mmCIF file of the C-alpha atoms, coordinates in Angstrom:
data_MODEL
# 
_entry.id   MODEL 
# 
loop_
_atom_site.group_PDB 
_atom_site.id 
_atom_site.type_symbol 
_atom_site.label_atom_id 
_atom_site.label_alt_id 
_atom_site.label_comp_id 
_atom_site.label_asym_id 
_atom_site.label_entity_id 
_atom_site.label_seq_id 
_atom_site.pdbx_PDB_ins_code 
_atom_site.Cartn_x 
_atom_site.Cartn_y 
_atom_site.Cartn_z 
_atom_site.occupancy 
_atom_site.B_iso_or_equiv 
_atom_site.pdbx_formal_charge 
_atom_site.auth_seq_id 
_atom_site.auth_comp_id 
_atom_site.auth_asym_id 
_atom_site.auth_atom_id 
_atom_site.pdbx_PDB_model_num 
ATOM 1   C CA . MET A 1 1   ? 8.821   5.549   16.560 1.00 0.00 ? 1   MET A CA 1 
ATOM 2   C CA . ASN A 1 2   ? 7.344   6.192   20.000 1.00 0.00 ? 2   ASN A CA 1 
ATOM 3   C CA . LEU A 1 3   ? 4.400   8.131   18.522 1.00 0.00 ? 3   LEU A CA 1 
ATOM 4   C CA . VAL A 1 4   ? 3.640   5.268   16.140 1.00 0.00 ? 4   VAL A CA 1 
ATOM 5   C CA . GLY A 1 5   ? 3.602   2.870   19.087 1.00 0.00 ? 5   GLY A CA 1 
ATOM 6   C CA . LEU A 1 6   ? 1.372   5.149   21.161 1.00 0.00 ? 6   LEU A CA 1 
ATOM 7   C CA . LEU A 1 7   ? -1.181  5.491   18.375 1.00 0.00 ? 7   LEU A CA 1 
ATOM 8   C CA . ALA A 1 8   ? -1.185  1.795   17.453 1.00 0.00 ? 8   ALA A CA 1 
ATOM 9   C CA . PHE A 1 9   ? -1.472  0.517   21.017 1.00 0.00 ? 9   PHE A CA 1 
ATOM 10  C CA . ALA A 1 10  ? -4.191  3.046   21.856 1.00 0.00 ? 10  ALA A CA 1 
ATOM 11  C CA . VAL A 1 11  ? -6.215  1.634   18.961 1.00 0.00 ? 11  VAL A CA 1 
ATOM 12  C CA . ALA A 1 12  ? -5.433  -1.977  19.927 1.00 0.00 ? 12  ALA A CA 1 
ATOM 13  C CA . GLY A 1 13  ? -6.242  -1.415  23.602 1.00 0.00 ? 13  GLY A CA 1 
ATOM 14  C CA . SER A 1 14  ? -9.514  0.281   22.719 1.00 0.00 ? 14  SER A CA 1 
ATOM 15  C CA . LEU A 1 15  ? -10.502 -2.628  20.487 1.00 0.00 ? 15  LEU A CA 1 
ATOM 16  C CA . LYS A 1 16  ? -9.620  -5.026  23.286 1.00 0.00 ? 16  LYS A CA 1 
ATOM 17  C CA . GLY A 1 17  ? -11.918 -3.070  25.586 1.00 0.00 ? 17  GLY A CA 1 
ATOM 18  C CA . ALA A 1 18  ? -14.718 -3.107  23.018 1.00 0.00 ? 18  ALA A CA 1 
ATOM 19  C CA . ASP A 1 19  ? -14.280 -6.862  22.669 1.00 0.00 ? 19  ASP A CA 1 
ATOM 20  C CA . ALA A 1 20  ? -14.806 -7.166  26.437 1.00 0.00 ? 20  ALA A CA 1 
ATOM 21  C CA . ASP A 1 21  ? -18.112 -5.236  26.135 1.00 0.00 ? 21  ASP A CA 1 
ATOM 22  C CA . LEU A 1 22  ? -16.874 -2.276  28.181 1.00 0.00 ? 22  LEU A CA 1 
ATOM 23  C CA . ASP A 1 23  ? -18.601 1.099   28.076 1.00 0.00 ? 23  ASP A CA 1 
ATOM 24  C CA . PRO A 1 24  ? -16.877 4.019   26.277 1.00 0.00 ? 24  PRO A CA 1 
ATOM 25  C CA . PHE A 1 25  ? -15.048 5.091   29.447 1.00 0.00 ? 25  PHE A CA 1 
ATOM 26  C CA . GLY A 1 26  ? -13.793 1.547   29.992 1.00 0.00 ? 26  GLY A CA 1 
ATOM 27  C CA . VAL A 1 27  ? -12.697 1.296   26.366 1.00 0.00 ? 27  VAL A CA 1 
ATOM 28  C CA . ALA A 1 28  ? -10.831 4.606   26.670 1.00 0.00 ? 28  ALA A CA 1 
ATOM 29  C CA . THR A 1 29  ? -9.206  3.498   29.936 1.00 0.00 ? 29  THR A CA 1 
ATOM 30  C CA . LEU A 1 30  ? -7.958  0.297   28.339 1.00 0.00 ? 30  LEU A CA 1 
ATOM 31  C CA . GLY A 1 31  ? -6.673  2.208   25.301 1.00 0.00 ? 31  GLY A CA 1 
ATOM 32  C CA . VAL A 1 32  ? -4.740  4.695   27.452 1.00 0.00 ? 32  VAL A CA 1 
ATOM 33  C CA . LEU A 1 33  ? -3.327  1.973   29.722 1.00 0.00 ? 33  LEU A CA 1 
ATOM 34  C CA . THR A 1 34  ? -2.229  -0.192  26.805 1.00 0.00 ? 34  THR A CA 1 
ATOM 35  C CA . ALA A 1 35  ? -0.529  2.753   25.082 1.00 0.00 ? 35  ALA A CA 1 
ATOM 36  C CA . LEU A 1 36  ? 1.207   4.261   28.114 1.00 0.00 ? 36  LEU A CA 1 
ATOM 37  C CA . GLY A 1 37  ? 1.811   1.269   30.380 1.00 0.00 ? 37  GLY A CA 1 
ATOM 38  C CA . GLY A 1 38  ? 4.924   -0.216  28.767 1.00 0.00 ? 38  GLY A CA 1 
ATOM 39  C CA . GLY A 1 39  ? 6.682   3.121   28.312 1.00 0.00 ? 39  GLY A CA 1 
ATOM 40  C CA . THR A 1 40  ? 5.928   4.093   31.902 1.00 0.00 ? 40  THR A CA 1 
ATOM 41  C CA . ILE A 1 41  ? 7.428   0.848   33.219 1.00 0.00 ? 41  ILE A CA 1 
ATOM 42  C CA . ARG A 1 42  ? 10.495  1.411   31.008 1.00 0.00 ? 42  ARG A CA 1 
ATOM 43  C CA . ASP A 1 43  ? 10.977  5.005   32.129 1.00 0.00 ? 43  ASP A CA 1 
ATOM 44  C CA . VAL A 1 44  ? 10.733  4.063   35.799 1.00 0.00 ? 44  VAL A CA 1 
ATOM 45  C CA . LEU A 1 45  ? 13.333  1.333   35.253 1.00 0.00 ? 45  LEU A CA 1 
ATOM 46  C CA . VAL A 1 46  ? 15.810  3.757   33.659 1.00 0.00 ? 46  VAL A CA 1 
ATOM 47  C CA . GLY A 1 47  ? 15.221  6.358   36.383 1.00 0.00 ? 47  GLY A CA 1 
ATOM 48  C CA . ARG A 1 48  ? 13.372  9.091   34.548 1.00 0.00 ? 48  ARG A CA 1 
ATOM 49  C CA . VAL A 1 49  ? 9.957   10.705  34.785 1.00 0.00 ? 49  VAL A CA 1 
ATOM 50  C CA . PRO A 1 50  ? 7.607   8.848   32.399 1.00 0.00 ? 50  PRO A CA 1 
ATOM 51  C CA . ALA A 1 51  ? 7.357   10.546  29.021 1.00 0.00 ? 51  ALA A CA 1 
ATOM 52  C CA . ALA A 1 52  ? 3.556   10.751  29.252 1.00 0.00 ? 52  ALA A CA 1 
ATOM 53  C CA . LEU A 1 53  ? 3.899   12.989  32.322 1.00 0.00 ? 53  LEU A CA 1 
ATOM 54  C CA . ARG A 1 54  ? 6.364   15.288  30.562 1.00 0.00 ? 54  ARG A CA 1 
ATOM 55  C CA . SER A 1 55  ? 4.669   15.682  27.181 1.00 0.00 ? 55  SER A CA 1 
ATOM 56  C CA . THR A 1 56  ? 1.118   16.712  26.425 1.00 0.00 ? 56  THR A CA 1 
ATOM 57  C CA . GLY A 1 57  ? 1.735   15.611  22.854 1.00 0.00 ? 57  GLY A CA 1 
ATOM 58  C CA . ASP A 1 58  ? 2.015   11.952  23.860 1.00 0.00 ? 58  ASP A CA 1 
ATOM 59  C CA . VAL A 1 59  ? -1.329  12.086  25.652 1.00 0.00 ? 59  VAL A CA 1 
ATOM 60  C CA . LEU A 1 60  ? -2.997  13.797  22.673 1.00 0.00 ? 60  LEU A CA 1 
ATOM 61  C CA . VAL A 1 61  ? -1.705  11.075  20.336 1.00 0.00 ? 61  VAL A CA 1 
ATOM 62  C CA . VAL A 1 62  ? -3.066  8.422   22.692 1.00 0.00 ? 62  VAL A CA 1 
ATOM 63  C CA . LEU A 1 63  ? -6.462  10.114  22.882 1.00 0.00 ? 63  LEU A CA 1 
ATOM 64  C CA . ALA A 1 64  ? -6.553  10.323  19.075 1.00 0.00 ? 64  ALA A CA 1 
ATOM 65  C CA . GLY A 1 65  ? -5.791  6.591   18.965 1.00 0.00 ? 65  GLY A CA 1 
ATOM 66  C CA . VAL A 1 66  ? -8.600  5.903   21.426 1.00 0.00 ? 66  VAL A CA 1 
ATOM 67  C CA . GLY A 1 67  ? -10.949 7.889   19.173 1.00 0.00 ? 67  GLY A CA 1 
ATOM 68  C CA . VAL A 1 68  ? -9.891  5.846   16.157 1.00 0.00 ? 68  VAL A CA 1 
ATOM 69  C CA . GLY A 1 69  ? -10.304 2.650   18.188 1.00 0.00 ? 69  GLY A CA 1 
ATOM 70  C CA . LEU A 1 70  ? -13.830 3.630   19.214 1.00 0.00 ? 70  LEU A CA 1 
ATOM 71  C CA . LEU A 1 71  ? -14.753 4.356   15.592 1.00 0.00 ? 71  LEU A CA 1 
ATOM 72  C CA . VAL A 1 72  ? -13.303 1.061   14.370 1.00 0.00 ? 72  VAL A CA 1 
ATOM 73  C CA . ALA A 1 73  ? -15.040 -0.846  17.178 1.00 0.00 ? 73  ALA A CA 1 
ATOM 74  C CA . TRP A 1 74  ? -18.326 0.809   16.275 1.00 0.00 ? 74  TRP A CA 1 
ATOM 75  C CA . ALA A 1 75  ? -17.832 -0.053  12.598 1.00 0.00 ? 75  ALA A CA 1 
ATOM 76  C CA . LEU A 1 76  ? -17.078 -3.682  13.479 1.00 0.00 ? 76  LEU A CA 1 
ATOM 77  C CA . SER A 1 77  ? -19.855 -4.059  16.022 1.00 0.00 ? 77  SER A CA 1 
ATOM 78  C CA . GLY A 1 78  ? -22.264 -5.462  13.439 1.00 0.00 ? 78  GLY A CA 1 
ATOM 79  C CA . GLY A 1 79  ? -19.939 -8.319  12.593 1.00 0.00 ? 79  GLY A CA 1 
ATOM 80  C CA . THR A 1 80  ? -19.668 -11.690 14.224 1.00 0.00 ? 80  THR A CA 1 
ATOM 81  C CA . GLY A 1 81  ? -16.808 -13.068 16.240 1.00 0.00 ? 81  GLY A CA 1 
ATOM 82  C CA . ARG A 1 82  ? -14.298 -11.336 18.490 1.00 0.00 ? 82  ARG A CA 1 
ATOM 83  C CA . VAL A 1 83  ? -12.928 -7.930  17.581 1.00 0.00 ? 83  VAL A CA 1 
ATOM 84  C CA . ARG A 1 84  ? -9.536  -9.209  18.752 1.00 0.00 ? 84  ARG A CA 1 
ATOM 85  C CA . ASP A 1 85  ? -9.512  -11.676 15.849 1.00 0.00 ? 85  ASP A CA 1 
ATOM 86  C CA . HIS A 1 86  ? -10.092 -8.919  13.281 1.00 0.00 ? 86  HIS A CA 1 
ATOM 87  C CA . PRO A 1 87  ? -7.147  -7.804  11.116 1.00 0.00 ? 87  PRO A CA 1 
ATOM 88  C CA . ALA A 1 88  ? -7.605  -4.211  12.348 1.00 0.00 ? 88  ALA A CA 1 
ATOM 89  C CA . PHE A 1 89  ? -6.722  -5.304  15.883 1.00 0.00 ? 89  PHE A CA 1 
ATOM 90  C CA . LEU A 1 90  ? -3.978  -7.719  14.863 1.00 0.00 ? 90  LEU A CA 1 
ATOM 91  C CA . VAL A 1 91  ? -2.194  -5.147  12.668 1.00 0.00 ? 91  VAL A CA 1 
ATOM 92  C CA . ALA A 1 92  ? -2.495  -2.331  15.231 1.00 0.00 ? 92  ALA A CA 1 
ATOM 93  C CA . ASP A 1 93  ? -1.206  -4.630  17.947 1.00 0.00 ? 93  ASP A CA 1 
ATOM 94  C CA . ALA A 1 94  ? 1.733   -5.829  15.834 1.00 0.00 ? 94  ALA A CA 1 
ATOM 95  C CA . VAL A 1 95  ? 2.658   -2.237  14.898 1.00 0.00 ? 95  VAL A CA 1 
ATOM 96  C CA . GLY A 1 96  ? 2.535   -1.188  18.559 1.00 0.00 ? 96  GLY A CA 1 
ATOM 97  C CA . LEU A 1 97  ? 4.625   -4.160  19.657 1.00 0.00 ? 97  LEU A CA 1 
ATOM 98  C CA . ALA A 1 98  ? 7.244   -3.459  16.981 1.00 0.00 ? 98  ALA A CA 1 
ATOM 99  C CA . ALA A 1 99  ? 7.462   0.283   17.586 1.00 0.00 ? 99  ALA A CA 1 
ATOM 100 C CA . PHE A 1 100 ? 7.682   -0.052  21.361 1.00 0.00 ? 100 PHE A CA 1 
ATOM 101 C CA . ALA A 1 101 ? 10.176  -2.909  21.324 1.00 0.00 ? 101 ALA A CA 1 
ATOM 102 C CA . ALA A 1 102 ? 12.434  -0.814  19.082 1.00 0.00 ? 102 ALA A CA 1 
ATOM 103 C CA . SER A 1 103 ? 12.022  2.402   21.077 1.00 0.00 ? 103 SER A CA 1 
ATOM 104 C CA . GLY A 1 104 ? 12.466  0.497   24.353 1.00 0.00 ? 104 GLY A CA 1 
ATOM 105 C CA . ALA A 1 105 ? 15.778  -0.905  23.130 1.00 0.00 ? 105 ALA A CA 1 
ATOM 106 C CA . ALA A 1 106 ? 16.909  2.572   22.060 1.00 0.00 ? 106 ALA A CA 1 
ATOM 107 C CA . VAL A 1 107 ? 15.995  4.083   25.431 1.00 0.00 ? 107 VAL A CA 1 
ATOM 108 C CA . GLY A 1 108 ? 17.838  1.307   27.227 1.00 0.00 ? 108 GLY A CA 1 
ATOM 109 C CA . ALA A 1 109 ? 20.935  1.902   25.094 1.00 0.00 ? 109 ALA A CA 1 
ATOM 110 C CA . ASP A 1 110 ? 20.755  5.683   25.620 1.00 0.00 ? 110 ASP A CA 1 
ATOM 111 C CA . ALA A 1 111 ? 20.520  5.092   29.374 1.00 0.00 ? 111 ALA A CA 1 
ATOM 112 C CA . GLY A 1 112 ? 23.759  3.111   29.256 1.00 0.00 ? 112 GLY A CA 1 
ATOM 113 C CA . LEU A 1 113 ? 22.209  -0.215  30.219 1.00 0.00 ? 113 LEU A CA 1 
ATOM 114 C CA . SER A 1 114 ? 23.950  -3.530  29.699 1.00 0.00 ? 114 SER A CA 1 
ATOM 115 C CA . ALA A 1 115 ? 23.003  -5.827  26.825 1.00 0.00 ? 115 ALA A CA 1 
ATOM 116 C CA . PHE A 1 116 ? 20.645  -7.669  29.190 1.00 0.00 ? 116 PHE A CA 1 
ATOM 117 C CA . GLY A 1 117 ? 19.121  -4.370  30.285 1.00 0.00 ? 117 GLY A CA 1 
ATOM 118 C CA . ILE A 1 118 ? 18.484  -3.348  26.672 1.00 0.00 ? 118 ILE A CA 1 
ATOM 119 C CA . VAL A 1 119 ? 16.705  -6.646  25.999 1.00 0.00 ? 119 VAL A CA 1 
ATOM 120 C CA . VAL A 1 120 ? 14.624  -6.167  29.163 1.00 0.00 ? 120 VAL A CA 1 
ATOM 121 C CA . THR A 1 121 ? 13.599  -2.604  28.270 1.00 0.00 ? 121 THR A CA 1 
ATOM 122 C CA . ALA A 1 122 ? 12.736  -3.664  24.714 1.00 0.00 ? 122 ALA A CA 1 
ATOM 123 C CA . THR A 1 123 ? 10.571  -6.529  25.939 1.00 0.00 ? 123 THR A CA 1 
ATOM 124 C CA . LEU A 1 124 ? 8.852   -4.670  28.771 1.00 0.00 ? 124 LEU A CA 1 
ATOM 125 C CA . THR A 1 125 ? 8.132   -1.626  26.638 1.00 0.00 ? 125 THR A CA 1 
ATOM 126 C CA . GLY A 1 126 ? 6.590   -3.861  23.991 1.00 0.00 ? 126 GLY A CA 1 
ATOM 127 C CA . VAL A 1 127 ? 4.450   -6.048  26.223 1.00 0.00 ? 127 VAL A CA 1 
ATOM 128 C CA . GLY A 1 128 ? 3.966   -4.026  29.424 1.00 0.00 ? 128 GLY A CA 1 
ATOM 129 C CA . GLY A 1 129 ? 0.867   -2.035  28.495 1.00 0.00 ? 129 GLY A CA 1 
ATOM 130 C CA . GLY A 1 130 ? -0.962  -5.008  27.016 1.00 0.00 ? 130 GLY A CA 1 
ATOM 131 C CA . SER A 1 131 ? -0.148  -7.102  30.073 1.00 0.00 ? 131 SER A CA 1 
ATOM 132 C CA . LEU A 1 132 ? -1.538  -4.420  32.395 1.00 0.00 ? 132 LEU A CA 1 
ATOM 133 C CA . SER A 1 133 ? -4.733  -4.189  30.355 1.00 0.00 ? 133 SER A CA 1 
ATOM 134 C CA . ASP A 1 134 ? -5.108  -7.993  30.425 1.00 0.00 ? 134 ASP A CA 1 
ATOM 135 C CA . LEU A 1 135 ? -4.798  -7.914  34.214 1.00 0.00 ? 135 LEU A CA 1 
ATOM 136 C CA . LEU A 1 136 ? -7.445  -5.178  34.383 1.00 0.00 ? 136 LEU A CA 1 
ATOM 137 C CA . LEU A 1 137 ? -9.731  -7.487  32.402 1.00 0.00 ? 137 LEU A CA 1 
ATOM 138 C CA . ALA A 1 138 ? -8.944  -10.357 34.826 1.00 0.00 ? 138 ALA A CA 1 
ATOM 139 C CA . ARG A 1 139 ? -7.177  -12.373 32.118 1.00 0.00 ? 139 ARG A CA 1 
ATOM 140 C CA . VAL A 1 140 ? -3.862  -14.167 32.178 1.00 0.00 ? 140 VAL A CA 1 
ATOM 141 C CA . PRO A 1 141 ? -1.615  -11.823 30.142 1.00 0.00 ? 141 PRO A CA 1 
ATOM 142 C CA . VAL A 1 142 ? -1.042  -13.068 26.612 1.00 0.00 ? 142 VAL A CA 1 
ATOM 143 C CA . VAL A 1 143 ? 2.735   -13.003 27.195 1.00 0.00 ? 143 VAL A CA 1 
ATOM 144 C CA . LEU A 1 144 ? 2.357   -15.763 29.793 1.00 0.00 ? 144 LEU A CA 1 
ATOM 145 C CA . ARG A 1 145 ? 0.411   -18.024 27.474 1.00 0.00 ? 145 ARG A CA 1 
ATOM 146 C CA . GLU A 1 146 ? 1.598   -20.033 24.518 1.00 0.00 ? 146 GLU A CA 1 
ATOM 147 C CA . ASP A 1 147 ? 1.051   -17.299 21.901 1.00 0.00 ? 147 ASP A CA 1 
ATOM 148 C CA . VAL A 1 148 ? 4.243   -16.005 20.232 1.00 0.00 ? 148 VAL A CA 1 
ATOM 149 C CA . TYR A 1 149 ? 3.944   -12.418 21.443 1.00 0.00 ? 149 TYR A CA 1 
ATOM 150 C CA . ALA A 1 150 ? 6.755   -11.476 23.802 1.00 0.00 ? 150 ALA A CA 1 
ATOM 151 C CA . THR A 1 151 ? 9.271   -13.507 21.794 1.00 0.00 ? 151 THR A CA 1 
ATOM 152 C CA . PRO A 1 152 ? 9.445   -11.034 18.868 1.00 0.00 ? 152 PRO A CA 1 
ATOM 153 C CA . ALA A 1 153 ? 10.014  -8.137  21.306 1.00 0.00 ? 153 ALA A CA 1 
ATOM 154 C CA . LEU A 1 154 ? 12.732  -10.077 23.123 1.00 0.00 ? 154 LEU A CA 1 
ATOM 155 C CA . LEU A 1 155 ? 14.424  -11.002 19.847 1.00 0.00 ? 155 LEU A CA 1 
ATOM 156 C CA . GLY A 1 156 ? 14.131  -7.368  18.768 1.00 0.00 ? 156 GLY A CA 1 
ATOM 157 C CA . GLY A 1 157 ? 16.086  -6.356  21.861 1.00 0.00 ? 157 GLY A CA 1 
ATOM 158 C CA . VAL A 1 158 ? 18.742  -8.945  21.048 1.00 0.00 ? 158 VAL A CA 1 
ATOM 159 C CA . ALA A 1 159 ? 18.900  -7.698  17.449 1.00 0.00 ? 159 ALA A CA 1 
ATOM 160 C CA . TYR A 1 160 ? 19.400  -4.124  18.676 1.00 0.00 ? 160 TYR A CA 1 
ATOM 161 C CA . VAL A 1 161 ? 22.322  -5.233  20.868 1.00 0.00 ? 161 VAL A CA 1 
ATOM 162 C CA . VAL A 1 162 ? 23.895  -7.149  17.975 1.00 0.00 ? 162 VAL A CA 1 
ATOM 163 C CA . ALA A 1 163 ? 23.399  -4.205  15.598 1.00 0.00 ? 163 ALA A CA 1 
ATOM 164 C CA . ALA A 1 164 ? 25.072  -1.842  18.068 1.00 0.00 ? 164 ALA A CA 1 
ATOM 165 C CA . ALA A 1 165 ? 27.964  -4.276  18.487 1.00 0.00 ? 165 ALA A CA 1 
ATOM 166 C CA . VAL A 1 166 ? 28.660  -4.204  14.739 1.00 0.00 ? 166 VAL A CA 1 
ATOM 167 C CA . GLY A 1 167 ? 28.358  -0.415  14.549 1.00 0.00 ? 167 GLY A CA 1 
ATOM 168 C CA . VAL A 1 168 ? 24.746  0.024   13.405 1.00 0.00 ? 168 VAL A CA 1 
ATOM 169 C CA . ARG A 1 169 ? 23.099  2.545   15.722 1.00 0.00 ? 169 ARG A CA 1 
ATOM 170 C CA . GLY A 1 170 ? 20.503  5.266   15.877 1.00 0.00 ? 170 GLY A CA 1 
ATOM 171 C CA . ALA A 1 171 ? 17.512  5.425   13.558 1.00 0.00 ? 171 ALA A CA 1 
ATOM 172 C CA . THR A 1 172 ? 18.821  2.656   11.306 1.00 0.00 ? 172 THR A CA 1 
ATOM 173 C CA . ALA A 1 173 ? 18.991  0.143   14.159 1.00 0.00 ? 173 ALA A CA 1 
ATOM 174 C CA . THR A 1 174 ? 15.655  1.258   15.586 1.00 0.00 ? 174 THR A CA 1 
ATOM 175 C CA . LEU A 1 175 ? 13.852  0.999   12.243 1.00 0.00 ? 175 LEU A CA 1 
ATOM 176 C CA . GLY A 1 176 ? 15.447  -2.352  11.459 1.00 0.00 ? 176 GLY A CA 1 
ATOM 177 C CA . VAL A 1 177 ? 14.363  -3.775  14.809 1.00 0.00 ? 177 VAL A CA 1 
ATOM 178 C CA . ALA A 1 178 ? 10.819  -2.445  14.365 1.00 0.00 ? 178 ALA A CA 1 
ATOM 179 C CA . VAL A 1 179 ? 10.485  -4.011  10.909 1.00 0.00 ? 179 VAL A CA 1 
ATOM 180 C CA . GLY A 1 180 ? 11.867  -7.330  12.145 1.00 0.00 ? 180 GLY A CA 1 
ATOM 181 C CA . VAL A 1 181 ? 9.570   -7.485  15.186 1.00 0.00 ? 181 VAL A CA 1 
ATOM 182 C CA . PHE A 1 182 ? 6.524   -6.565  13.094 1.00 0.00 ? 182 PHE A CA 1 
ATOM 183 C CA . ALA A 1 183 ? 7.317   -9.188  10.449 1.00 0.00 ? 183 ALA A CA 1 
ATOM 184 C CA . LEU A 1 184 ? 7.894   -11.925 13.030 1.00 0.00 ? 184 LEU A CA 1 
ATOM 185 C CA . ARG A 1 185 ? 4.655   -11.145 14.864 1.00 0.00 ? 185 ARG A CA 1 
ATOM 186 C CA . VAL A 1 186 ? 2.593   -11.072 11.646 1.00 0.00 ? 186 VAL A CA 1 
ATOM 187 C CA . VAL A 1 187 ? 4.069   -14.364 10.446 1.00 0.00 ? 187 VAL A CA 1 
ATOM 188 C CA . ALA A 1 188 ? 3.425   -15.937 13.868 1.00 0.00 ? 188 ALA A CA 1 
ATOM 189 C CA . VAL A 1 189 ? -0.235  -14.864 13.755 1.00 0.00 ? 189 VAL A CA 1 
ATOM 190 C CA . ARG A 1 190 ? -0.779  -15.955 10.158 1.00 0.00 ? 190 ARG A CA 1 
ATOM 191 C CA . ARG A 1 191 ? 0.819   -19.359 10.687 1.00 0.00 ? 191 ARG A CA 1 
ATOM 192 C CA . GLY A 1 192 ? -0.672  -19.922 14.132 1.00 0.00 ? 192 GLY A CA 1 
ATOM 193 C CA . TRP A 1 193 ? 2.701   -20.343 15.802 1.00 0.00 ? 193 TRP A CA 1 
ATOM 194 C CA . SER A 1 194 ? 2.691   -20.897 19.529 1.00 0.00 ? 194 SER A CA 1 
ATOM 195 C CA . LEU A 1 195 ? 5.149   -21.928 22.183 1.00 0.00 ? 195 LEU A CA 1 
ATOM 196 C CA . PRO A 1 196 ? 4.631   -25.378 23.724 1.00 0.00 ? 196 PRO A CA 1 
ATOM 197 C CA . ARG A 1 197 ? 2.768   -25.600 27.007 1.00 0.00 ? 197 ARG A CA 1 
ATOM 198 C CA . VAL A 1 198 ? 4.566   -27.015 30.023 1.00 0.00 ? 198 VAL A CA 1 
# 
């Protein structure tokens, strides 16, 4: 699940960088930050060395995702409108959010965190990298605006806690959470759902 999230968010982050008219190095930087940011925050919170610093494989997957993102951005560069409105970005972003929310919940549970802690690790793993990349682009992170983005990750964490409470654990719980988060995010995008502004 973690590898799926790394690949998807590397693509999404790269497309976000291309949308901001960054050069190839800037696009790659945004792709790497988006893919690794949330998991790094999670690992620090649970008191372990971030996975990206322990595994060359994770970094290679991220770099492959950046390469795919650069190719997709190049292919879309002749079109009109923002790359971030293209289905390629929206699907990659939803897949990354779902995979990382699910893996974040699983890591929190494995670390022996409370129910609240599991929800926090699910949410931060899902939205952390994208929030860091938004800050690097001098934007208000999407999770702080009205878009329904962090809500699916948060609800995924809650679903993981509930599943564990009724005896559903391991890969079954993780996959179920990922599917639920992905479906909720896609429906929110397609229907234009947003939270009310204060």
